[in-house]
XYZ file of C-alpha atoms in Angstrom:
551
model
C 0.000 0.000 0.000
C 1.316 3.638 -1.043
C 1.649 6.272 1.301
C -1.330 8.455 -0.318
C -3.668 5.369 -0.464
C -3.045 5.072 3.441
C -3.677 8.444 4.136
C -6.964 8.789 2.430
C -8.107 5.691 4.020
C -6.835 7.255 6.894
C -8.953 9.994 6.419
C -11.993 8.612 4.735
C -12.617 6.209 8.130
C -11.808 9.302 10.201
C -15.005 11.629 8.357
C -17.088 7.666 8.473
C -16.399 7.826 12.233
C -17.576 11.437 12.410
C -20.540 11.079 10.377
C -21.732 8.166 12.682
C -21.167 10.063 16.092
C -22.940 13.313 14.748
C -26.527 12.643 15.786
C -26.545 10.243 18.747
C -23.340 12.130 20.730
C -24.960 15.798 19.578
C -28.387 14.546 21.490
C -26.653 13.184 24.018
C -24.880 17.195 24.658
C -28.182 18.474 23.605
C -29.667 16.575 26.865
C -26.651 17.466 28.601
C -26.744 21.020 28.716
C -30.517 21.233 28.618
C -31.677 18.870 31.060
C -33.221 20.519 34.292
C -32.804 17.429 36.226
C -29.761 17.800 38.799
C -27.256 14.868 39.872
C -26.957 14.481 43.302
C -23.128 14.946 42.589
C -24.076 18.300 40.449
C -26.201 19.307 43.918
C -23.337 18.821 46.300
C -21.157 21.005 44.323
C -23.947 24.039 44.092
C -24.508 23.923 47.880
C -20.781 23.871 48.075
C -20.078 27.091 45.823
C -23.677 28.318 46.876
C -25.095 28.286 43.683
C -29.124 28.207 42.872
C -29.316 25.882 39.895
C -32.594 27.450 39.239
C -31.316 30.815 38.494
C -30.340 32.184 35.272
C -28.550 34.811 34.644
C -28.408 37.881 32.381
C -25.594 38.174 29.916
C -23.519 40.588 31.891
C -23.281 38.477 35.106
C -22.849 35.713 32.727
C -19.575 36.958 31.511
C -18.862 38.123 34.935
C -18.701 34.734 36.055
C -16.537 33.500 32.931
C -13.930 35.838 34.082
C -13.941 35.407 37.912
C -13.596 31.656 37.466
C -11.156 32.227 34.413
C -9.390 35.196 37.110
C -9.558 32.328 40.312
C -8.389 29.852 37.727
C -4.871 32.017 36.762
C -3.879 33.115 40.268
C -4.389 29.534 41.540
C -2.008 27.991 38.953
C 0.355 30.496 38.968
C 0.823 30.180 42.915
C 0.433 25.998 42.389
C 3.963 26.307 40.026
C 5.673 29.084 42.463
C 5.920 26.411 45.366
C 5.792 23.408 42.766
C 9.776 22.505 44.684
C 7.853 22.124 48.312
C 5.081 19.623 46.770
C 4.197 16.121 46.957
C 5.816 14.666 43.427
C 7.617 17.456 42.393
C 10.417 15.076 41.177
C 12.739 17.643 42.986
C 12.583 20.031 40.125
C 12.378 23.764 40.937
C 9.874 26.115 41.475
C 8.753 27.641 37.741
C 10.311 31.359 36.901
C 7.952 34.120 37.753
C 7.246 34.828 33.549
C 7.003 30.898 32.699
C 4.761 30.529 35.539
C 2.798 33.673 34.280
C 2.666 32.121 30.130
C 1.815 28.939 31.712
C -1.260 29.445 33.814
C -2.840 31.757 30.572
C -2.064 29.453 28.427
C -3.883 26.802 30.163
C -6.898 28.533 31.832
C -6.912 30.081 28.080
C -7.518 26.792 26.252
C -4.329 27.917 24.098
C -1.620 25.240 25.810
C 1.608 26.791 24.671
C 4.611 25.495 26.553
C 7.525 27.689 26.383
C 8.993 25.005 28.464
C 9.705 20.744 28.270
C 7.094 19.309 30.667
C 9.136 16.327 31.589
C 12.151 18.229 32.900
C 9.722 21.122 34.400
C 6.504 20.463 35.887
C 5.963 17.726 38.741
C 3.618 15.343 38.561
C 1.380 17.152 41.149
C 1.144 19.922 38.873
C 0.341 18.047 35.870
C -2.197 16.392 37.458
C -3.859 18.909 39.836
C -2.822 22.196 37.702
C -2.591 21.826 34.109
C -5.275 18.528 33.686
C -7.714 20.338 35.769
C -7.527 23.429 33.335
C -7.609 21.280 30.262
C -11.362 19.866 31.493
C -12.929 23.479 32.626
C -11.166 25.832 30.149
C -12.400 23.390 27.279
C -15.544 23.381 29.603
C -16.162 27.365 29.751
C -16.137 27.342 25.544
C -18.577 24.887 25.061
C -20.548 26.987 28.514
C -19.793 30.655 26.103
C -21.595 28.974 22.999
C -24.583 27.029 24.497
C -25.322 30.948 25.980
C -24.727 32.081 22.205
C -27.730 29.438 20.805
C -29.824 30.155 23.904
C -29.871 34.249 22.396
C -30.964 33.213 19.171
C -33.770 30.370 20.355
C -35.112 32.956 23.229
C -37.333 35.772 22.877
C -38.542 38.729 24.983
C -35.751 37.749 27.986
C -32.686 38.737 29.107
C -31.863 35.584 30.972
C -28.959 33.122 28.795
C -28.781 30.085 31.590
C -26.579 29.634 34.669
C -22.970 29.588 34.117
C -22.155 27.590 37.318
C -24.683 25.025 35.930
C -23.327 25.134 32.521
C -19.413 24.364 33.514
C -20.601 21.821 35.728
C -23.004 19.694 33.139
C -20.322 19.937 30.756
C -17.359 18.553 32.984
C -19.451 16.279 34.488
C -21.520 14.418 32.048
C -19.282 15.199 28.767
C -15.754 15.451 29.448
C -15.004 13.598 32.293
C -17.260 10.412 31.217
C -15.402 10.218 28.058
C -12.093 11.033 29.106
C -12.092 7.848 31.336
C -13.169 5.777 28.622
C -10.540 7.223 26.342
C -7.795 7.286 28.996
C -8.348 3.289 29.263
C -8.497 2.944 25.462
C -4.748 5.043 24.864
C -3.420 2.871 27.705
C -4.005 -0.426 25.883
C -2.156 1.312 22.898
C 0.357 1.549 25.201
C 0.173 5.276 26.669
C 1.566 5.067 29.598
C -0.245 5.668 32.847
C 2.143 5.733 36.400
C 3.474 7.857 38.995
C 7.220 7.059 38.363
C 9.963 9.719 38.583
C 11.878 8.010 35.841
C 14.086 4.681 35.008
C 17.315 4.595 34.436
C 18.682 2.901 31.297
C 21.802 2.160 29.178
C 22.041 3.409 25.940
C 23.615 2.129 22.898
C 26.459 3.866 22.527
C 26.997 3.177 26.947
C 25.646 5.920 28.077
C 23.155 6.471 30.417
C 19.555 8.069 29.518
C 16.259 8.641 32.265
C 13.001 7.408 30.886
C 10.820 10.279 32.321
C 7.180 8.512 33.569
C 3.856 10.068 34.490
C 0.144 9.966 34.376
C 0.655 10.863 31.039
C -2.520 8.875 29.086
C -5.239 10.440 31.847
C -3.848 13.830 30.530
C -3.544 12.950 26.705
C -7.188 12.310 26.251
C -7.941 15.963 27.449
C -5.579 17.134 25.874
C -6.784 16.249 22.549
C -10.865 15.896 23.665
C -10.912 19.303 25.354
C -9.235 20.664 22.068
C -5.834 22.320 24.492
C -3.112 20.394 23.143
C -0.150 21.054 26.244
C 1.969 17.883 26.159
C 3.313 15.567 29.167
C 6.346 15.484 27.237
C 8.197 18.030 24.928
C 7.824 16.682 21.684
C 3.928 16.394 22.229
C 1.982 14.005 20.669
C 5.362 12.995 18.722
C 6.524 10.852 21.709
C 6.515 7.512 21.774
C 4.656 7.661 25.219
C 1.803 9.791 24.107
C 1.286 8.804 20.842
C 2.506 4.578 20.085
C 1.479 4.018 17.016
C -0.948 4.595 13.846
C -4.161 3.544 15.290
C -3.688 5.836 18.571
C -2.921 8.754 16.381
C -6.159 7.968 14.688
C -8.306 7.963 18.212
C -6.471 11.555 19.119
C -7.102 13.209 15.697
C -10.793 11.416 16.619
C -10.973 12.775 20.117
C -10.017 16.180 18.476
C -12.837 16.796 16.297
C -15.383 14.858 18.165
C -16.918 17.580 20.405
C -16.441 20.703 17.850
C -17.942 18.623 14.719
C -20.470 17.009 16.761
C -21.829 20.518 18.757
C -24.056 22.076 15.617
C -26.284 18.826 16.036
C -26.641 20.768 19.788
C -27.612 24.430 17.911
C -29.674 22.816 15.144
C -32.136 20.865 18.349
C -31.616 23.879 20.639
C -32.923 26.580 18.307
C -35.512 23.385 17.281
C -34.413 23.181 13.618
C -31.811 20.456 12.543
C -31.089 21.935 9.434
C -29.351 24.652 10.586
C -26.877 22.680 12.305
C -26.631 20.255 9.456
C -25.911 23.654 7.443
C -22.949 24.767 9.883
C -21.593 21.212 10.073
C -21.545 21.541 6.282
C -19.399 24.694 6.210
C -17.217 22.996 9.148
C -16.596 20.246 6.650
C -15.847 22.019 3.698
C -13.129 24.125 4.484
C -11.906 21.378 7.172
C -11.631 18.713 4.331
C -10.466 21.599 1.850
C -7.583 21.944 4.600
C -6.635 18.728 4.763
C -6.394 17.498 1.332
C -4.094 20.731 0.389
C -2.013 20.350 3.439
C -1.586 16.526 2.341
C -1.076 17.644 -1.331
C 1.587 19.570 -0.459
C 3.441 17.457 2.233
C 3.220 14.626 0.006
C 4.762 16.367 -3.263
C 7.784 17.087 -1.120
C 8.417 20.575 -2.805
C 11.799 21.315 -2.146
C 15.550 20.764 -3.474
C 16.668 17.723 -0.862
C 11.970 16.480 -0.383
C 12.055 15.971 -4.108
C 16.199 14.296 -3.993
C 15.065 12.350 -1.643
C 11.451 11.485 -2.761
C 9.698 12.437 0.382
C 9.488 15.147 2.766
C 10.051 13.184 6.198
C 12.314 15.537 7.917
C 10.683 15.910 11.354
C 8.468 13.893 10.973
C 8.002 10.500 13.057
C 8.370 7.214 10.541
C 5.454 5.198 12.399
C 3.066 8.164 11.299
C 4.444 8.884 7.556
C 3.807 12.346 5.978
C 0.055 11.938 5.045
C -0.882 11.035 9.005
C 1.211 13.866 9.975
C 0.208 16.358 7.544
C -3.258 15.061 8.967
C -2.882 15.798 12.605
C -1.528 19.053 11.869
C -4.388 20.142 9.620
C -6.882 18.691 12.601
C -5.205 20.546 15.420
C -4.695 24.108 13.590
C -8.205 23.780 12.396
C -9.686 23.154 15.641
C -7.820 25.148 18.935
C -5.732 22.132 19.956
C -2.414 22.418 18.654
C -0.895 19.218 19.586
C 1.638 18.020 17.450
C 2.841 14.570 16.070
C 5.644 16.315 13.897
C 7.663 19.259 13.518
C 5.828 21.893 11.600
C 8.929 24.075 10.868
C 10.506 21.354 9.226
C 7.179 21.291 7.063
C 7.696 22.354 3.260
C 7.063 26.332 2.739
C 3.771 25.801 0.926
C 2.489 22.965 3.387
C 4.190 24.851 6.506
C 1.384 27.780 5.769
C -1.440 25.628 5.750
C -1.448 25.336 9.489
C -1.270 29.343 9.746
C -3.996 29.948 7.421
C -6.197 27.439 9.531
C -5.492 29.447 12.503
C -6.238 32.864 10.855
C -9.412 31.014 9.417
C -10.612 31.770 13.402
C -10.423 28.260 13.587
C -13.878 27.562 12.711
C -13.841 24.687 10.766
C -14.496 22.934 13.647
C -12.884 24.837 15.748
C -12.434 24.308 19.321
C -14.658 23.321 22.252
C -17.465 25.752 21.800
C -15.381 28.356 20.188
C -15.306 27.271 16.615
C -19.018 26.893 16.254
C -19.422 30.332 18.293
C -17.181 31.734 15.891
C -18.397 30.445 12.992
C -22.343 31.469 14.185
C -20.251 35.168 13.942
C -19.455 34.713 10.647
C -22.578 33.518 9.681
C -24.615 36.828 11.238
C -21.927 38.547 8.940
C -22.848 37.047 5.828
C -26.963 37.412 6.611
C -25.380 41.322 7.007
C -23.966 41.369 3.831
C -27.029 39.684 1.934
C -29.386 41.824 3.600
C -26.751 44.911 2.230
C -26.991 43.176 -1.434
C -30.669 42.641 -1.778
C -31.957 45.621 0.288
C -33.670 44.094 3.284
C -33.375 43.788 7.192
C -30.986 41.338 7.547
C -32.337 38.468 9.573
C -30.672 35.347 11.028
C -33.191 32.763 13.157
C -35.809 35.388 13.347
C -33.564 37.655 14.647
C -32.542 40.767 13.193
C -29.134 42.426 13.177
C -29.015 45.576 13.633
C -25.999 48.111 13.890
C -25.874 46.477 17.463
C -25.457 43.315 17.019
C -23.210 43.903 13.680
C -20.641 45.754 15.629
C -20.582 43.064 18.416
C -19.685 40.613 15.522
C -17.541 43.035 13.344
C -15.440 43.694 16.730
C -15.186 39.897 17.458
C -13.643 39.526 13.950
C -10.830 41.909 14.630
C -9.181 40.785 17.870
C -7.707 38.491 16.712
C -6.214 40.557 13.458
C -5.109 43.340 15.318
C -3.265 40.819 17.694
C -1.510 39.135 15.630
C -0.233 42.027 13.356
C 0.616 44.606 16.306
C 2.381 41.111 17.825
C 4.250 40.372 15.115
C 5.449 44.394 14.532
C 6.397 44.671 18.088
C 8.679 41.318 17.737
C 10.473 42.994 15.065
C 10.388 46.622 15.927
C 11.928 45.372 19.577
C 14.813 43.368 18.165
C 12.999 40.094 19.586
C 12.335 38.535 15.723
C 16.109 37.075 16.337
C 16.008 33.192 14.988
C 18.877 30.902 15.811
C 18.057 29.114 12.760
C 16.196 30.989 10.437
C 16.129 34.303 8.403
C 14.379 36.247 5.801
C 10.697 34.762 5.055
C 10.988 31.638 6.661
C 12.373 33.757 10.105
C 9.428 35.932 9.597
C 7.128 32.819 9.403
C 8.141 31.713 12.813
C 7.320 35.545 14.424
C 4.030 35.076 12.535
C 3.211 31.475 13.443
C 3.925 32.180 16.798
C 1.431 35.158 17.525
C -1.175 33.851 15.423
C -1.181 30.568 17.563
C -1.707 32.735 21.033
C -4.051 34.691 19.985
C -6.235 32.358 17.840
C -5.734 30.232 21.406
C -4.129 27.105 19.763
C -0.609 26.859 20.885
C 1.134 24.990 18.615
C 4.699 26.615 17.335
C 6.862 26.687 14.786
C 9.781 27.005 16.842
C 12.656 28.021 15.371
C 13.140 30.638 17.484
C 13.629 31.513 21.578
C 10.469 31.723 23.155
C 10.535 31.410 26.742
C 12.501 34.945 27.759
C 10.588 37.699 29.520
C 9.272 39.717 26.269
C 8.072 37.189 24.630
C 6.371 35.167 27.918
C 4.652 38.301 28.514
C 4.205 39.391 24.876
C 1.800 36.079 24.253
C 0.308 35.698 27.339
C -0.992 39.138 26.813
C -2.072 37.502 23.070
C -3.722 34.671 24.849
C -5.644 36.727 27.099
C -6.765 39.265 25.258
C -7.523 36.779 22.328
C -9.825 34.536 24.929
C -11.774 36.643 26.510
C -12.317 39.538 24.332
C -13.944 37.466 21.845
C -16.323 35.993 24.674
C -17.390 39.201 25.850
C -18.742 39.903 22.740
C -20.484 36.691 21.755
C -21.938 37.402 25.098
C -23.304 40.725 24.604
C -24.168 39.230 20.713
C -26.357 36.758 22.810
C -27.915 38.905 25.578
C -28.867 41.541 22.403
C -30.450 39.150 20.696
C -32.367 37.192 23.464
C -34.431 40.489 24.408
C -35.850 40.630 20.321
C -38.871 39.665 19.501
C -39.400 36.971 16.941
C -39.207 38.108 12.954
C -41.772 36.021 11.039
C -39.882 34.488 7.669
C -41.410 36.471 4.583
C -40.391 36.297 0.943
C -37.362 38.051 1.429
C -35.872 36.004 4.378
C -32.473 34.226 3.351
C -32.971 30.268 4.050
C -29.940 30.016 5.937
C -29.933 26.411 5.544
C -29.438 25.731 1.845
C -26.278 25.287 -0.619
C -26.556 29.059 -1.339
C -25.870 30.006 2.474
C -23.670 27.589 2.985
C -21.652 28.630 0.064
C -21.789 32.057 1.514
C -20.563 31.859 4.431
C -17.498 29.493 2.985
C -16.841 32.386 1.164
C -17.253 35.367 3.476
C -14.954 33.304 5.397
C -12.030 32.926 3.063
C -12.484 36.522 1.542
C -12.438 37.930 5.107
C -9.018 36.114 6.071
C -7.509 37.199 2.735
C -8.004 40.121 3.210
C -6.859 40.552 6.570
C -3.773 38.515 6.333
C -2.611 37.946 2.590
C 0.194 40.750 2.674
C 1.517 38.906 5.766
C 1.479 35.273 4.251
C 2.954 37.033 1.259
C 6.190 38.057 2.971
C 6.366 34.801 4.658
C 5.212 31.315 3.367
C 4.403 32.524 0.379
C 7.585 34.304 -0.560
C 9.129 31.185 0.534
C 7.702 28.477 -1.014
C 7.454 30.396 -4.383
């Protein structure tokens, strides 16, 4: 069997899988996060944190709870990695600098995951487990809490309530995440993910020397990892390690895990807003430009453009042999579309052309799926842009749901689009405009690539790197965590005044000139507005990097 005929079987059983899970996993999140029925677990923690499941809450207090657990969340790991030396199962490594300890705890309470740092000579095992695990369940939780607020604005009417946060987060961790990451913890562990407390074994190498096999809980944190869409690694090569990642069929699961929840959550809008077609239309657009992504990515990789890919006939450098180029080309198109950023392979060591694929995913928004709860909220933004830009061609209100959008919710969803933009850009400037663009390895477009790549992964939240150059210094620990932050929760402040805007309309009855927002038309429309919009936006930057490169 060929390379390319295992990679689109690889990816044909991967979208087969997908398809399957759609409707009976998007009921079962449906029920989750709709259900009015408590656990007595779920009742026990709302008398602990003195919560009244009963009461909803208006969008402002809604977002004010986002960011006091999100603020809690920060200070608490930041302190947990300051005294990490005088813990149970630190290993006996030190406590973490004051600016790694700072990147850290954004990244994860951020859902982004960059590590400026290699976890298995770093972070203790109490850490991993308590800190960084914890924040990969209720970060991932608080996106999927941010966009089930988003449907309930467009299915409600006349109210100013969106749900409960505190109820949300705890559904979602309770009866999604957590019941599947067991199950998938126990299924990476017979593919031989390993699963202990061990500080390390000593062995003899080859050549005489001696080399420290680094153990861990590492498969109870993989699953997460890749299910909650965050992407931080046990070890420092990420999903590339032998430990994380075995062999073919458990890189299959994780690219699985990835796009489970974000592909499977517009089955949740299309029964919440009580029409299934509109969540077959968004899954449609999800699909689209996610298979679009993947099959160029692989095209590329796979051609092996380059002086020494096409000498050679492939282009494996940094990439592990058990995966091949098409898996890897895969898993890097998955975890850049969605906000995961795991890696199985080196994407600097990509070829130029295939090397930008994984930046143009992020700058997409990463909506196609995107991650927990913030790909389909991001895409729902994109789609009240295109009804705006219909209604602008045609001459009519324009109308999404039976909702209209107005200039107020337009400039809600106008500034969600440019956070991110303005981020990355002003980032990128700064790096060079400081002197902190230096590259031990690179120069000229590729060097500028790695600058770019780097600030478009914090502040699209996704984490991954294209290394290259030296990230973990003061500037640029600070420089992205500010990224991450502001690239988090700026966007979910809007969506949340988006929601609580359009939860107080009225209903719009459908008349003849209504856009059916769940036909081939829309669907192409909001493909397009999409990739015009990014284009736009970033095409002088790929220009001077990837493209300039690979051209």
């Amino acid at each position: 069997m060929t390379m390319t005929t295992a990679g689109v079987i690889f990816v044909l059983t991967l979208v087969a899988a997908l398809v399957a899970v759609y409707k009976p996993f998007g009921d079962y999140m449906f029920r989750a996060v709709s259900g009015t029925r408590q656990s007595r677990v779920e009742r026990g923690i709302f008398r602990l944190i003195g919560v009244n499941p009963a009461a909803e809450q208006t969008w402002g207090v809604y977002v004010r709870s986002v960011l006091a657990f999100s603020a809690i969340s920060l200070l608490f790991l930041y302190l947990f990695q300051r005294v990490q030396n005088h813990l149970w199962l630190s290993l006996g490594f030190d406590a973490v600098v004051p600016h790694g300890a700072w990147n850290t705890a954004v990244s994860f309470v951020t859902n982004t995951n960059w590590q400026s740092y290699s976890g298995e000579s770093t972070m203790g095992h109490l850490v991993q487990m308590a800190g960084l695990a914890v924040q990969n369940f209720v970060s991932a939780a608080v996106g999927i809490a941010v966009v089930v607020a988003l449907v309930r604005g467009f299915a409600r009417s006349r109210t100013g309530q969106l749900g409960n946060f505190w109820v949300d987060l705890t559904r979602i961790t309770l009866r999604i995440l957590l019941p599947i990451a067991v199950l998938g913890a126990i299924a990476l562990m017979i593919g031989g993910v390993v699963q202990n407390l061990s500080a390390g074994t000593d062995v003899s190498t080859l050549t005489g020397g001696t080399q420290t096999i680094t153990g861990g809980p590492v498969a109870s944190q993989e699953v997460i990892k890749e299910l909650g869409t965050n992407g931080g690694g046990f070890y420092n090569v990420n999903s590339a390690h032998p430990f994380e990642n075995p062999t073919t069929w458990t890189n299959w699961l994780q690219i699985f895990l990835i796009l489970l929840i974000p592909f499977s959550l517009p089955r949740v809008f299309g029964r919440m807003v009580g029409q299934n077609r509109q969540g077959y239309a968004i899954a449609a657009v999800m699909g689209i430009l996610a298979f679009a992504s993947v099959v160029i990515t692989n095209v590329f990789e796979l051609a092996g453009h380059g002086t020494v890919p096409q000498a050679v006939g492939a282009a494996l450098e940094g990439k592990e042999v058990r995966f091949d180029v098409s898996n890897s080309a895969t898993f890097a198109a998955a975890t850049t579309l969605t906000s995961t950023g795991a890696v199985n392979s080196f994407h600097d060591s990509f070829t130029p052309l295939g090397g930008m694929m994984p930046i143009v995913n992020m700058m997409l928004g990463e909506v196609a799926p995107g991650g927990t709860g913030s790909g389909l909220y991001g895409l729902l933004i994109l789609a009240v842009i295109t009804v705006f830009v219909a209604g602008l061609m045609v001459g009519r209100t324009p109308e999404y749901l039976g909702k209209k959008i107005g200039s107020r919710e337009i400039k809600f969803a106008s500034l969600y689009f440019l956070v991110t933009p303005i981020l990355v850009l002003v980032g990128t400037a700064a790096a060079f405009a400081t002197g902190n663009n230096s590259t031990a390895l690179n120069v000229g477009p590729h060097g500028l690539s790695e600058v770019l790549y780097a600030f478009t992964s914090a502040s699209n939240n996704n984490g991954s790197a294209f290394a290259g150059i030296t990230v973990n210094t003061t500037w640029w620990d600070t420089a992205l965590g500010l990224c991450m932050l502001l690239g988090r929760f700026l966007p979910i402040i809007f969506v949340l005044a988006l929601a609580g805007s359009l939860a107080r309309q009225a209903p719009t009855p459908a008349s003849e000139g209504t856009l059916p927002t769940h036909r081939p038309l829309f669907i192409g429309m909001v493909v397009g507005v999409t990739v015009v919009l990014v284009a736009l936006t970033f095409l002088p930057a790929l220009a001077l990097g990837p493209l300039a490169e690979g051209l």
